[in-house]
Coordinates of N, CA, C and O in Angstrom, one line a residue:
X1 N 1.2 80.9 11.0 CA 1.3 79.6 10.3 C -0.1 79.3 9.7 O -1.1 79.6 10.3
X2 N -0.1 78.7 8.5 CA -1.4 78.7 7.6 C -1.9 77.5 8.0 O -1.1 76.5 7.8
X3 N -3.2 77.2 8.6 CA -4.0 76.2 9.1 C -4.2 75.3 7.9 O -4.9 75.6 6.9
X4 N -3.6 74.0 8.0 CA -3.5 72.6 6.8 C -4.9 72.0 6.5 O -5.6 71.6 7.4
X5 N -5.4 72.0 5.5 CA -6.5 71.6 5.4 C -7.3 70.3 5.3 O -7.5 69.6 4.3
X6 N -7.6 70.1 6.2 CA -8.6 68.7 6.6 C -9.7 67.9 6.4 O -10.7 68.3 6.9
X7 N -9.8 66.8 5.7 CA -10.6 65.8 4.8 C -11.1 64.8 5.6 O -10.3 63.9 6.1
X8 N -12.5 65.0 5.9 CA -12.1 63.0 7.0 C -13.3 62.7 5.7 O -14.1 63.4 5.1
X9 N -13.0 61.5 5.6 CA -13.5 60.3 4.6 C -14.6 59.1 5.4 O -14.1 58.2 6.0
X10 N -15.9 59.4 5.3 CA -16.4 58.5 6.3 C -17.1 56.8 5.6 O -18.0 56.5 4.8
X11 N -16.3 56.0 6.2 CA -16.6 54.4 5.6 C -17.7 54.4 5.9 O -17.8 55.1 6.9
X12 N -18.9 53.7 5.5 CA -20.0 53.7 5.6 C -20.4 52.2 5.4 O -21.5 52.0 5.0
X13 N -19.7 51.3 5.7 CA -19.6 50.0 4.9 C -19.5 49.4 5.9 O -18.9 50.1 6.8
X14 N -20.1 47.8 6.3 CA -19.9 46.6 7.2 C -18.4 46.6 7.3 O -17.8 46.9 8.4
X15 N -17.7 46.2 6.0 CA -16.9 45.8 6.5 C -15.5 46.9 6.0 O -15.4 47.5 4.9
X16 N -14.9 47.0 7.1 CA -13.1 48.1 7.3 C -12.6 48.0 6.2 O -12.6 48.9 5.3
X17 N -12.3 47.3 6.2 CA -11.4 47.2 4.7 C -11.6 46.7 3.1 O -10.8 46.1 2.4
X18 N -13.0 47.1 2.9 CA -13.8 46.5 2.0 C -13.5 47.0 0.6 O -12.6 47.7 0.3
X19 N -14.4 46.6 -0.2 CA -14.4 47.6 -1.5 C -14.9 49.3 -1.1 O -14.2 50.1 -1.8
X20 N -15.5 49.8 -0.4 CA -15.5 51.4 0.2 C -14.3 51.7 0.8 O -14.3 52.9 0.7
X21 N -13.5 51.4 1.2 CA -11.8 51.5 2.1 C -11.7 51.8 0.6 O -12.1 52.8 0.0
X22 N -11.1 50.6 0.2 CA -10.3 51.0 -0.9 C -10.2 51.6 -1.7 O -9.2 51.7 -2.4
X23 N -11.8 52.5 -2.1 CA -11.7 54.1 -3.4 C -11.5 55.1 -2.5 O -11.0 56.2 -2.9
X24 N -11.9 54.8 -0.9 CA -11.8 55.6 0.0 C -10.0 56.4 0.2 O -9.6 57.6 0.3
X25 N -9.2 54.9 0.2 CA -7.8 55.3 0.5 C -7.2 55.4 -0.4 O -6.0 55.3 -0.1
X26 N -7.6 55.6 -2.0 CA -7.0 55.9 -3.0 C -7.3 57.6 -2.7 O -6.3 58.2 -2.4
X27 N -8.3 58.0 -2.8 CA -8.6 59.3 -2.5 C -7.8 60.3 -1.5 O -7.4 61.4 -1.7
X28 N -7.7 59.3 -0.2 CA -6.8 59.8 0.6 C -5.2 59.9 0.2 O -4.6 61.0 0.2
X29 N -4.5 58.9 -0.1 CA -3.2 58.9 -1.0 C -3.2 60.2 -1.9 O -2.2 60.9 -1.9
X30 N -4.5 60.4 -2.6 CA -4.2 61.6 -3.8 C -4.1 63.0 -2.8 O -3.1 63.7 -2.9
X31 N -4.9 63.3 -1.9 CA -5.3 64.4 -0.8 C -3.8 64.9 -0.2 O -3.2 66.0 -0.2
X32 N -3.3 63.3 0.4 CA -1.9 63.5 1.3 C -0.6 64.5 0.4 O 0.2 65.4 0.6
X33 N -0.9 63.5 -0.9 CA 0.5 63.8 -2.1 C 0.4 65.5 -2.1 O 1.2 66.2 -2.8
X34 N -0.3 65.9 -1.6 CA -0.8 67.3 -1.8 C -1.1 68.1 -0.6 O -1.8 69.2 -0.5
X35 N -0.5 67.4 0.6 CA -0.5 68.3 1.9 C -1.4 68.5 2.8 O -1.3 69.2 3.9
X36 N -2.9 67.4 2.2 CA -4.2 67.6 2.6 C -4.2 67.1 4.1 O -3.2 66.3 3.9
X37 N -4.4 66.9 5.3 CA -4.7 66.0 6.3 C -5.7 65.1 6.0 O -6.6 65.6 5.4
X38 N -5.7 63.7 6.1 CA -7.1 63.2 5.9 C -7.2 62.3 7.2 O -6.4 62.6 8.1
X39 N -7.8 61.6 7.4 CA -8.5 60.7 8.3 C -9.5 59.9 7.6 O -10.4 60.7 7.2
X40 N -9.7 58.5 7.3 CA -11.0 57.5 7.4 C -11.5 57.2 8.5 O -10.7 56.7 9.3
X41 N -12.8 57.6 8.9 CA -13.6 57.2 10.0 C -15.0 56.3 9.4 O -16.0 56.6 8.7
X42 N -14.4 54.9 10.2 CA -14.9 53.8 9.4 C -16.3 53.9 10.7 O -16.0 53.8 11.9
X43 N -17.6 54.2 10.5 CA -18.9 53.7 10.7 C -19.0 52.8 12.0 O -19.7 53.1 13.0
X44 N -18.2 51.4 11.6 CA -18.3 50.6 12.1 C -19.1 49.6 12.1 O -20.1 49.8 11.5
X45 N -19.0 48.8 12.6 CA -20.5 47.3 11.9 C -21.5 46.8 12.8 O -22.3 45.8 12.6
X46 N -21.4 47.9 14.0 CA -22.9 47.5 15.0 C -23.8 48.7 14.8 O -23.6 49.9 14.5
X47 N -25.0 48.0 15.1 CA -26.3 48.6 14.9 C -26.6 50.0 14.8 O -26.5 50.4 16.0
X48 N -26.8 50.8 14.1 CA -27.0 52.3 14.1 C -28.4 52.7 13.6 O -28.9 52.7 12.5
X49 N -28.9 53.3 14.9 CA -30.4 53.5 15.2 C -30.7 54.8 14.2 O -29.9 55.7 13.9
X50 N -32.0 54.6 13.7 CA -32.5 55.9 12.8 C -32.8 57.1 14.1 O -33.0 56.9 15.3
X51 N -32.6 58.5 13.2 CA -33.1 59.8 14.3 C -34.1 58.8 14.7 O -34.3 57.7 14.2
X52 N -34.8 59.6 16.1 CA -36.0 59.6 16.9 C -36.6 60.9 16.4 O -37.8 60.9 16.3
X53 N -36.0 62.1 16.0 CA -36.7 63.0 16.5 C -36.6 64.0 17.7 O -36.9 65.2 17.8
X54 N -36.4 63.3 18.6 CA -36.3 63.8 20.1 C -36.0 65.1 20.8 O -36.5 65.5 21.9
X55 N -35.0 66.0 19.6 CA -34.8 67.1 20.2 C -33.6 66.8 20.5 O -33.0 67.4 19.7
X56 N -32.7 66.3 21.4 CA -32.4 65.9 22.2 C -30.8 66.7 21.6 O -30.1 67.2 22.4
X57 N -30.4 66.8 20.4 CA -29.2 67.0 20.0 C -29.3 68.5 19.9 O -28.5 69.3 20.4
X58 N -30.4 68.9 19.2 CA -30.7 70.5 19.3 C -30.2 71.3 20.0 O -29.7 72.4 19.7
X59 N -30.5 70.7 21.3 CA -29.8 71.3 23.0 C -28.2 71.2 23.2 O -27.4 72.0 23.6
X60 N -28.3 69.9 22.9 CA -26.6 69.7 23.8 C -26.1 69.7 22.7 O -24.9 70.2 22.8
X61 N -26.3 69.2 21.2 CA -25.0 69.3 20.0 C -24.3 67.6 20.2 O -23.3 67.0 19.8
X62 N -25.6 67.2 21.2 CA -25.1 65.2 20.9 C -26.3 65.0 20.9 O -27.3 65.6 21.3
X63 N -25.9 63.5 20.1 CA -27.6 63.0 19.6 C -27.3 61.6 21.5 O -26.3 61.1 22.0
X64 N -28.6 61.7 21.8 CA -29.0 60.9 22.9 C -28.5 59.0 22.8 O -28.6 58.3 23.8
X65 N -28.2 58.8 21.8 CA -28.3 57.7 21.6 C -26.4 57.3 21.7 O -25.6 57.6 20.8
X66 N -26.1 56.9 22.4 CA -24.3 56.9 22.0 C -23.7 55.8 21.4 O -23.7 54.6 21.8
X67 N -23.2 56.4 20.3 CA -22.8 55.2 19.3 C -21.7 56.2 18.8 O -21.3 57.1 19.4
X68 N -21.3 55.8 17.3 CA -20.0 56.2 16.4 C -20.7 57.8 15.4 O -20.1 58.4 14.5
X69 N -21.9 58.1 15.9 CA -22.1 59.2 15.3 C -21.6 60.8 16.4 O -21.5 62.0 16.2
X70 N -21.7 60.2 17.5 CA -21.2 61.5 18.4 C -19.6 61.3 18.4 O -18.8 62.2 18.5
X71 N -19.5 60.0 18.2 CA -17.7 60.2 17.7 C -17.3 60.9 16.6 O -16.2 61.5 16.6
X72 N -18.3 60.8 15.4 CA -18.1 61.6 14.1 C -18.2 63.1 14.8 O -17.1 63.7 14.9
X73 N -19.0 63.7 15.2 CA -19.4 65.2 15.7 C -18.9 66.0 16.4 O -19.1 67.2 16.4
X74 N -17.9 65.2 17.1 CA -16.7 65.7 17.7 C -15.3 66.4 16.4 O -14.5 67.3 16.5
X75 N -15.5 65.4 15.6 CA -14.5 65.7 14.6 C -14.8 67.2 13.4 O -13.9 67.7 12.7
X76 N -16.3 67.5 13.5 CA -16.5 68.4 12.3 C -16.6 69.5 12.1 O -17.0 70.1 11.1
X77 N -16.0 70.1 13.6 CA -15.6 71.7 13.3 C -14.9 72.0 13.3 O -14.6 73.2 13.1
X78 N -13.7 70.8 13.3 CA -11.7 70.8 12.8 C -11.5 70.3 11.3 O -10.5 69.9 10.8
X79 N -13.3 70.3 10.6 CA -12.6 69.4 9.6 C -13.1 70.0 8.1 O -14.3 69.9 8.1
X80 N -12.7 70.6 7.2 CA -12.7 71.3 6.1 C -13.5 70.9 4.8 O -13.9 71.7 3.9
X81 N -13.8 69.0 5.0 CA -14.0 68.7 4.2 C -14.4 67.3 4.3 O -13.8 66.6 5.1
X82 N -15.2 66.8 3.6 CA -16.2 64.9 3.6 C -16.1 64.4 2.6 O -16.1 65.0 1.5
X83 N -16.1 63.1 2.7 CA -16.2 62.3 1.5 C -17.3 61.4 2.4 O -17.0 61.1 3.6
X84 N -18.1 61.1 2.0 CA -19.0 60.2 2.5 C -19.1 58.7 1.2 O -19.4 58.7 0.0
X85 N -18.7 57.7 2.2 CA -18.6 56.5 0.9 C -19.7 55.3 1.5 O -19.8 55.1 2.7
X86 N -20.2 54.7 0.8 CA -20.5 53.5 0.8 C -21.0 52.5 0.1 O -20.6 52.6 -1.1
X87 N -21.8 51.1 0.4 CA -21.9 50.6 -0.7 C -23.0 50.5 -1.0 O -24.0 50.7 -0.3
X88 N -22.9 50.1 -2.7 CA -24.8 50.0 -2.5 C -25.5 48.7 -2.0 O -24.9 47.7 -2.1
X89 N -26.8 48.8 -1.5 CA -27.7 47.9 -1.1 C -29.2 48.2 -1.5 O -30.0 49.0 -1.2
X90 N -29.3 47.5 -2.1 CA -30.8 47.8 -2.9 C -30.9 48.9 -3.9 O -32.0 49.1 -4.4
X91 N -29.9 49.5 -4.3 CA -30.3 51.0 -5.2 C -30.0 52.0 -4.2 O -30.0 53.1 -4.7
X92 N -29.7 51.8 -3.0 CA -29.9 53.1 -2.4 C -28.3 52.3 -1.0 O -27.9 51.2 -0.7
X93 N -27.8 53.8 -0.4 CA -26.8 53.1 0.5 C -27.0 52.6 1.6 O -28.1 52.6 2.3
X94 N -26.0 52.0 1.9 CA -26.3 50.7 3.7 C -27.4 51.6 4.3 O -27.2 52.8 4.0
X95 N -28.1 51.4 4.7 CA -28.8 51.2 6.4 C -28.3 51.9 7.3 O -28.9 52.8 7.9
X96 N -26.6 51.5 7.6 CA -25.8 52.3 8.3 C -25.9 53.3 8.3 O -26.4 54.1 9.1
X97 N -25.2 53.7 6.8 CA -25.1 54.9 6.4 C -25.7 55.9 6.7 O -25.3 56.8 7.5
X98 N -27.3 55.8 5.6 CA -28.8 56.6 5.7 C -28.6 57.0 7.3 O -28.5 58.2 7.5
X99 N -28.6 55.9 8.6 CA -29.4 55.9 9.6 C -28.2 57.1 10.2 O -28.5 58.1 10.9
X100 N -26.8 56.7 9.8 CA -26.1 57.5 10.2 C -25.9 59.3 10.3 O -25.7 60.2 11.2
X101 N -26.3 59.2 8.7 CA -26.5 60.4 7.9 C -27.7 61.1 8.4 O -27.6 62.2 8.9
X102 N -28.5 60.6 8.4 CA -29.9 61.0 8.7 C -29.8 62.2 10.7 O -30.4 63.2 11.1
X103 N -28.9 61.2 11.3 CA -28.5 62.1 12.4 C -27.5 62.8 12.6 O -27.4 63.4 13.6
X104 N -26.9 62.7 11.9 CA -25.5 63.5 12.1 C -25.8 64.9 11.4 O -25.4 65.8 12.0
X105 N -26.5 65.2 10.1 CA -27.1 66.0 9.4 C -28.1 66.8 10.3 O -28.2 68.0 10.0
X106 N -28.7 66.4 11.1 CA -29.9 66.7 11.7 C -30.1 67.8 12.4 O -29.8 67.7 13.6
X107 N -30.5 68.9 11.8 CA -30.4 70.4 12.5 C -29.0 70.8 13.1 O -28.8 71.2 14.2
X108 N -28.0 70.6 11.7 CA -27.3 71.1 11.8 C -26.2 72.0 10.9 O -25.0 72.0 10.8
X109 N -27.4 72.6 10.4 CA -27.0 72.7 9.1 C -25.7 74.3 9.2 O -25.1 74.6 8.2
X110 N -25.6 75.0 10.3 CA -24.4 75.9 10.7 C -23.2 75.2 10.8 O -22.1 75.8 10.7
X111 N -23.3 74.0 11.1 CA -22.2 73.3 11.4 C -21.3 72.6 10.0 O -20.1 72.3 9.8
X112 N -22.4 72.6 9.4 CA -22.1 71.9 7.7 C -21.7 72.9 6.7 O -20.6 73.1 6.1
X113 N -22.7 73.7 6.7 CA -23.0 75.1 5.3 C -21.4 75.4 5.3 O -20.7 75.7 6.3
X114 N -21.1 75.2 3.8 CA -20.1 75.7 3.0 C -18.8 75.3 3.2 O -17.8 76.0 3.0
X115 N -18.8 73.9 3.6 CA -17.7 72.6 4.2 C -17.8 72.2 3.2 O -18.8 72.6 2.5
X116 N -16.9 71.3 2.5 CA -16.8 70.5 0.9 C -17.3 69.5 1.2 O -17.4 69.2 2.4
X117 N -17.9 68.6 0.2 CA -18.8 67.6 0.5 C -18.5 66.8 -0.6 O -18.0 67.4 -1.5
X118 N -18.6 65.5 -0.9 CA -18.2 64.3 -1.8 C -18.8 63.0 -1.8 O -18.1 62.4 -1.0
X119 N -19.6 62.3 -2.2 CA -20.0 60.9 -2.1 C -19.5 60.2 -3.3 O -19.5 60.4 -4.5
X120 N -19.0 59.0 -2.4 CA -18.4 57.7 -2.8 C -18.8 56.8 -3.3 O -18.3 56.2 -2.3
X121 N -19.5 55.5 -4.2 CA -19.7 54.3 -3.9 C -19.4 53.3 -4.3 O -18.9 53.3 -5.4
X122 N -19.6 52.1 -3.5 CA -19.5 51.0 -4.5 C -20.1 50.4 -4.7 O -21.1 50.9 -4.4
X123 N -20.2 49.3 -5.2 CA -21.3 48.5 -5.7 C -20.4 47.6 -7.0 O -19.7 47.8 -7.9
X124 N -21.2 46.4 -6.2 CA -21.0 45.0 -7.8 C -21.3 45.7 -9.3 O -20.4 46.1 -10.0
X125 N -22.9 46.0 -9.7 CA -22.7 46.2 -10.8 C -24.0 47.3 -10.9 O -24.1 47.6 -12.1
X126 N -24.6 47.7 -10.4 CA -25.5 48.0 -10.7 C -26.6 49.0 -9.2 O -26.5 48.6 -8.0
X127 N -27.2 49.7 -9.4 CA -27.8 50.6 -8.4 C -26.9 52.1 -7.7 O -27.1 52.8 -6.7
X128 N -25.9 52.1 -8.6 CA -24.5 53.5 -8.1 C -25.6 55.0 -8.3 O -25.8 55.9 -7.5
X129 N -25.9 54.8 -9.3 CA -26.3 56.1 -9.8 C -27.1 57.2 -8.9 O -27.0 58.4 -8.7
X130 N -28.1 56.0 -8.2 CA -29.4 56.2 -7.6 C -28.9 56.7 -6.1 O -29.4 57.6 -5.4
X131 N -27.8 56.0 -5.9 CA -27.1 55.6 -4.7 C -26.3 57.4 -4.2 O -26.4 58.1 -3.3
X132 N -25.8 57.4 -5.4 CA -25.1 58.5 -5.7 C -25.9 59.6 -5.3 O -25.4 60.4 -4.4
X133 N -27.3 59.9 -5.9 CA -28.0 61.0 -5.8 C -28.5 61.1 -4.9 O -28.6 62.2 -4.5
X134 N -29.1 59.8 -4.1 CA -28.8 59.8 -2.5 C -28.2 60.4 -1.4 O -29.0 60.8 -0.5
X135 N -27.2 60.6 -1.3 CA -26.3 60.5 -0.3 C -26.0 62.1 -0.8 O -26.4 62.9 0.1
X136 N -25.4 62.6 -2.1 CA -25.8 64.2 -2.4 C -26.8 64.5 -1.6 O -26.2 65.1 -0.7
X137 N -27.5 64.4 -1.4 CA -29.1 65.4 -1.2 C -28.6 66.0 0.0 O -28.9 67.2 -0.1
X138 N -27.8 65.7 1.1 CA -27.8 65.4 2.3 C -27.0 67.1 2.2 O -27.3 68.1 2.8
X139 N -25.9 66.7 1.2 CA -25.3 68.3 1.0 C -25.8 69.0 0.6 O -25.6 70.1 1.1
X140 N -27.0 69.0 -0.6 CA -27.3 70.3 -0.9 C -28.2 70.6 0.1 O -28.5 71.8 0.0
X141 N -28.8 69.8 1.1 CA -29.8 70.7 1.9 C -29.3 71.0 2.6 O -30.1 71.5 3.4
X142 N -27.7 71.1 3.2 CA -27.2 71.8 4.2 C -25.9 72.9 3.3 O -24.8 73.2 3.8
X143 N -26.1 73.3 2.3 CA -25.7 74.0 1.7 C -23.7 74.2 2.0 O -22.9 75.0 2.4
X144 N -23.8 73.0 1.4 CA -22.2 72.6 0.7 C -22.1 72.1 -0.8 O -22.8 71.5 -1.5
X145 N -21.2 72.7 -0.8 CA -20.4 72.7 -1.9 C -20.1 71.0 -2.0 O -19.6 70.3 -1.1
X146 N -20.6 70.6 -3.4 CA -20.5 69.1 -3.9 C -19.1 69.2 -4.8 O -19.1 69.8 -5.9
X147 N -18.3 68.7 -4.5 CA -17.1 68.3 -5.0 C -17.2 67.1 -6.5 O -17.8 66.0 -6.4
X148 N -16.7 67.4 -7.4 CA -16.8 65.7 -8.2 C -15.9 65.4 -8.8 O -14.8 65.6 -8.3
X149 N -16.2 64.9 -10.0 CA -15.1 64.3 -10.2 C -15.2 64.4 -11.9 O -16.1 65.1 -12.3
X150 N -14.4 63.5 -12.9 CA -14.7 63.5 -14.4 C -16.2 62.8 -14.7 O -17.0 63.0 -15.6
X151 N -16.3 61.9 -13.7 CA -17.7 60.7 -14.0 C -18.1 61.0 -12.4 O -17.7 61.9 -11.6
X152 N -19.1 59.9 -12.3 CA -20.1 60.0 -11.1 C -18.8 58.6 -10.3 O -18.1 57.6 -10.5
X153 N -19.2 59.7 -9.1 CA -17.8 59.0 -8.2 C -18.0 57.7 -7.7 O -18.1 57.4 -6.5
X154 N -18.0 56.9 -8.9 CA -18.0 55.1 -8.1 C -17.3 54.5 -8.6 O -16.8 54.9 -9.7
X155 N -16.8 52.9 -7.7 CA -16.2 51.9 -8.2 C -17.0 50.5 -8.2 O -18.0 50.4 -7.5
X156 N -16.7 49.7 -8.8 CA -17.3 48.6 -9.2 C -16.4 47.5 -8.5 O -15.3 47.9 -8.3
X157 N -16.7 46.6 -8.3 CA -16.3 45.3 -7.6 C -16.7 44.0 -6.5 O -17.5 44.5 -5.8
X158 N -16.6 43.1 -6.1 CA -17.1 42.6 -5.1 C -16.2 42.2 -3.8 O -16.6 41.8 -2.7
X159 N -14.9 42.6 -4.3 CA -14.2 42.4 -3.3 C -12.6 43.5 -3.6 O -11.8 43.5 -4.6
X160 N -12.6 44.0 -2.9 CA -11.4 44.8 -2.9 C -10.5 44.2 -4.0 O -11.3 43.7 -4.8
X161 N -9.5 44.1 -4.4 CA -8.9 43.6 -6.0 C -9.9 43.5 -6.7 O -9.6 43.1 -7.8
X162 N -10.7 43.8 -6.6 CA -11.9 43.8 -8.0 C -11.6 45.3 -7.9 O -11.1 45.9 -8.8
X163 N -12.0 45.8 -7.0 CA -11.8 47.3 -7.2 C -10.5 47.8 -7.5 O -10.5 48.7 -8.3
X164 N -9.3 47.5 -7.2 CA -8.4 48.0 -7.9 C -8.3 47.7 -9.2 O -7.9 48.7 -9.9
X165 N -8.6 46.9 -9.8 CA -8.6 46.7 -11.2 C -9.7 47.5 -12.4 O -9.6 47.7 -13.6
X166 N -10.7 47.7 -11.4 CA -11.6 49.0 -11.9 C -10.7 50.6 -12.2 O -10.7 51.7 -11.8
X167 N -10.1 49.9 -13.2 CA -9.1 51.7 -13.8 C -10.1 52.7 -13.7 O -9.8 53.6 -12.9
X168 N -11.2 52.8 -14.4 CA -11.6 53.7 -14.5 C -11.8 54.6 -13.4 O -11.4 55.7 -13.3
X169 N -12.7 53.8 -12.3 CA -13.4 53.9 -11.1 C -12.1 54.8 -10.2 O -12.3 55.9 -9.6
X170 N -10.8 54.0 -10.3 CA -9.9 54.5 -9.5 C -9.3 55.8 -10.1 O -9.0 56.7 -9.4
X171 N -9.1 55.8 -11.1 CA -8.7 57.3 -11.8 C -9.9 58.3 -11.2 O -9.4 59.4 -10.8
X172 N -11.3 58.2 -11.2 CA -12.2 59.3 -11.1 C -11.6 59.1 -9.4 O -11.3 60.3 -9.1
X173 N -11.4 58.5 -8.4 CA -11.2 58.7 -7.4 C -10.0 59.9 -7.3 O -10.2 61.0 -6.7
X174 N -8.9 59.5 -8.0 CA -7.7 60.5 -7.9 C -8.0 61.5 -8.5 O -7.3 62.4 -8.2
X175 N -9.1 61.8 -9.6 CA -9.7 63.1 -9.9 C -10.2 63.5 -9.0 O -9.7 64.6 -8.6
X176 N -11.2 62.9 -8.1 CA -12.0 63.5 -7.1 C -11.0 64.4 -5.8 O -11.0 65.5 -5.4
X177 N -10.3 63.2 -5.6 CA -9.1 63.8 -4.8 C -8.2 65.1 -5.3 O -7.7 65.9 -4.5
X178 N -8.1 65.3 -6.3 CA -7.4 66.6 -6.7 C -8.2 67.7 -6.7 O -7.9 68.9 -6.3
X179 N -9.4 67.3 -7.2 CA -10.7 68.5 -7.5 C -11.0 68.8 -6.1 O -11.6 69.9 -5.9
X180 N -10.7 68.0 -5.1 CA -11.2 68.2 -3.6 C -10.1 69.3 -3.0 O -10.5 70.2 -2.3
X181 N -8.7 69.2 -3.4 CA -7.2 69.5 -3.4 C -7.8 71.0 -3.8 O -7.6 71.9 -3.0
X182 N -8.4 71.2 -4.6 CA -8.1 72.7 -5.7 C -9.4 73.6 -4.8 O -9.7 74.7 -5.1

């Protein structure tokens, strides 16, 4: 039997069902129509500490601190493939995110290398680009394959129906989803 291939989509956003959900679950819709497994693993909205440093994950393969990123680490040697989304904040993504990213990434780069990789975002009007090139880095230094799309993979809005009405934004989503598919 041919092992189904698996997408988890990580929200990186305050809030569940925000404008990042929703380019998020367009994505996922396109993934499914096509046999993909997906999963959203929403971040969540309490405090998420930057690395220490410590070592501490090196050893055991859990970072010391227990929160929603050792819940993520459990999921990523069943899982084929990332979309990492969030929104922007200042030019660059949440807080969460970074702090998230920043350990979950962290000397582990056997665990990542040559897994598909994808970043999301959103944002009102302005700081995607930067935001974008951001959250990339994270893959090319653990040597995955960056997935994209026809444009740079964002949506615009301030509240979810703002983002669905972003045609464009949501079309490059269902591109991204297919290109992730192929």
């Amino acid at each position: 039997m041919e092992k189904k291939m698996k997408v988890l989509l990580v929200n990186g956003s305050p809030h569940k069902n925000g404008c990042t959900y929703t380019a998020l679950e367009e994505i996922s819709k396109t993934l499914q129509e096509e046999g993909i497994e997906t999963e959203i693993f929403w971040i969540g909205n309490k405090a998420i500490s930057g690395c220490l440093g410590c070592g501490h994950c090196l050893e055991t393969n859990r970072c010391i601190i227990q929160d929603s990123v050792n819940d993520f680490l459990e999921k990523v040697e069943a899982t084929d493939g990332f979309i990492f989304g969030t929104p922007v904040h200042f030019a660059s993504g949440s807080g969460m995110i970074t702090s998230f990213m920043d350990r979950v990434f962290y000397g582990r780069r056997k665990l990542f290398q040559n897994k598909l990789a994808a970043t999301v975002v959103s944002c009102r009007r302005g700081g995607a680009s930067s935001t974008f090139e951001q959250i990339n880095k994270y893959f090319s230094m653990n040597n995955m394959p960056i997935v994209t799309s026809q444009y740079w993979n964002m949506v615009h809005g301030s509240k979810p129906e703002d983002v669905l009405k972003d045609e464009e934004g949501m079309q490059t989503m269902r591109t991204l989803g297919n290109n992730m598919t192929w």
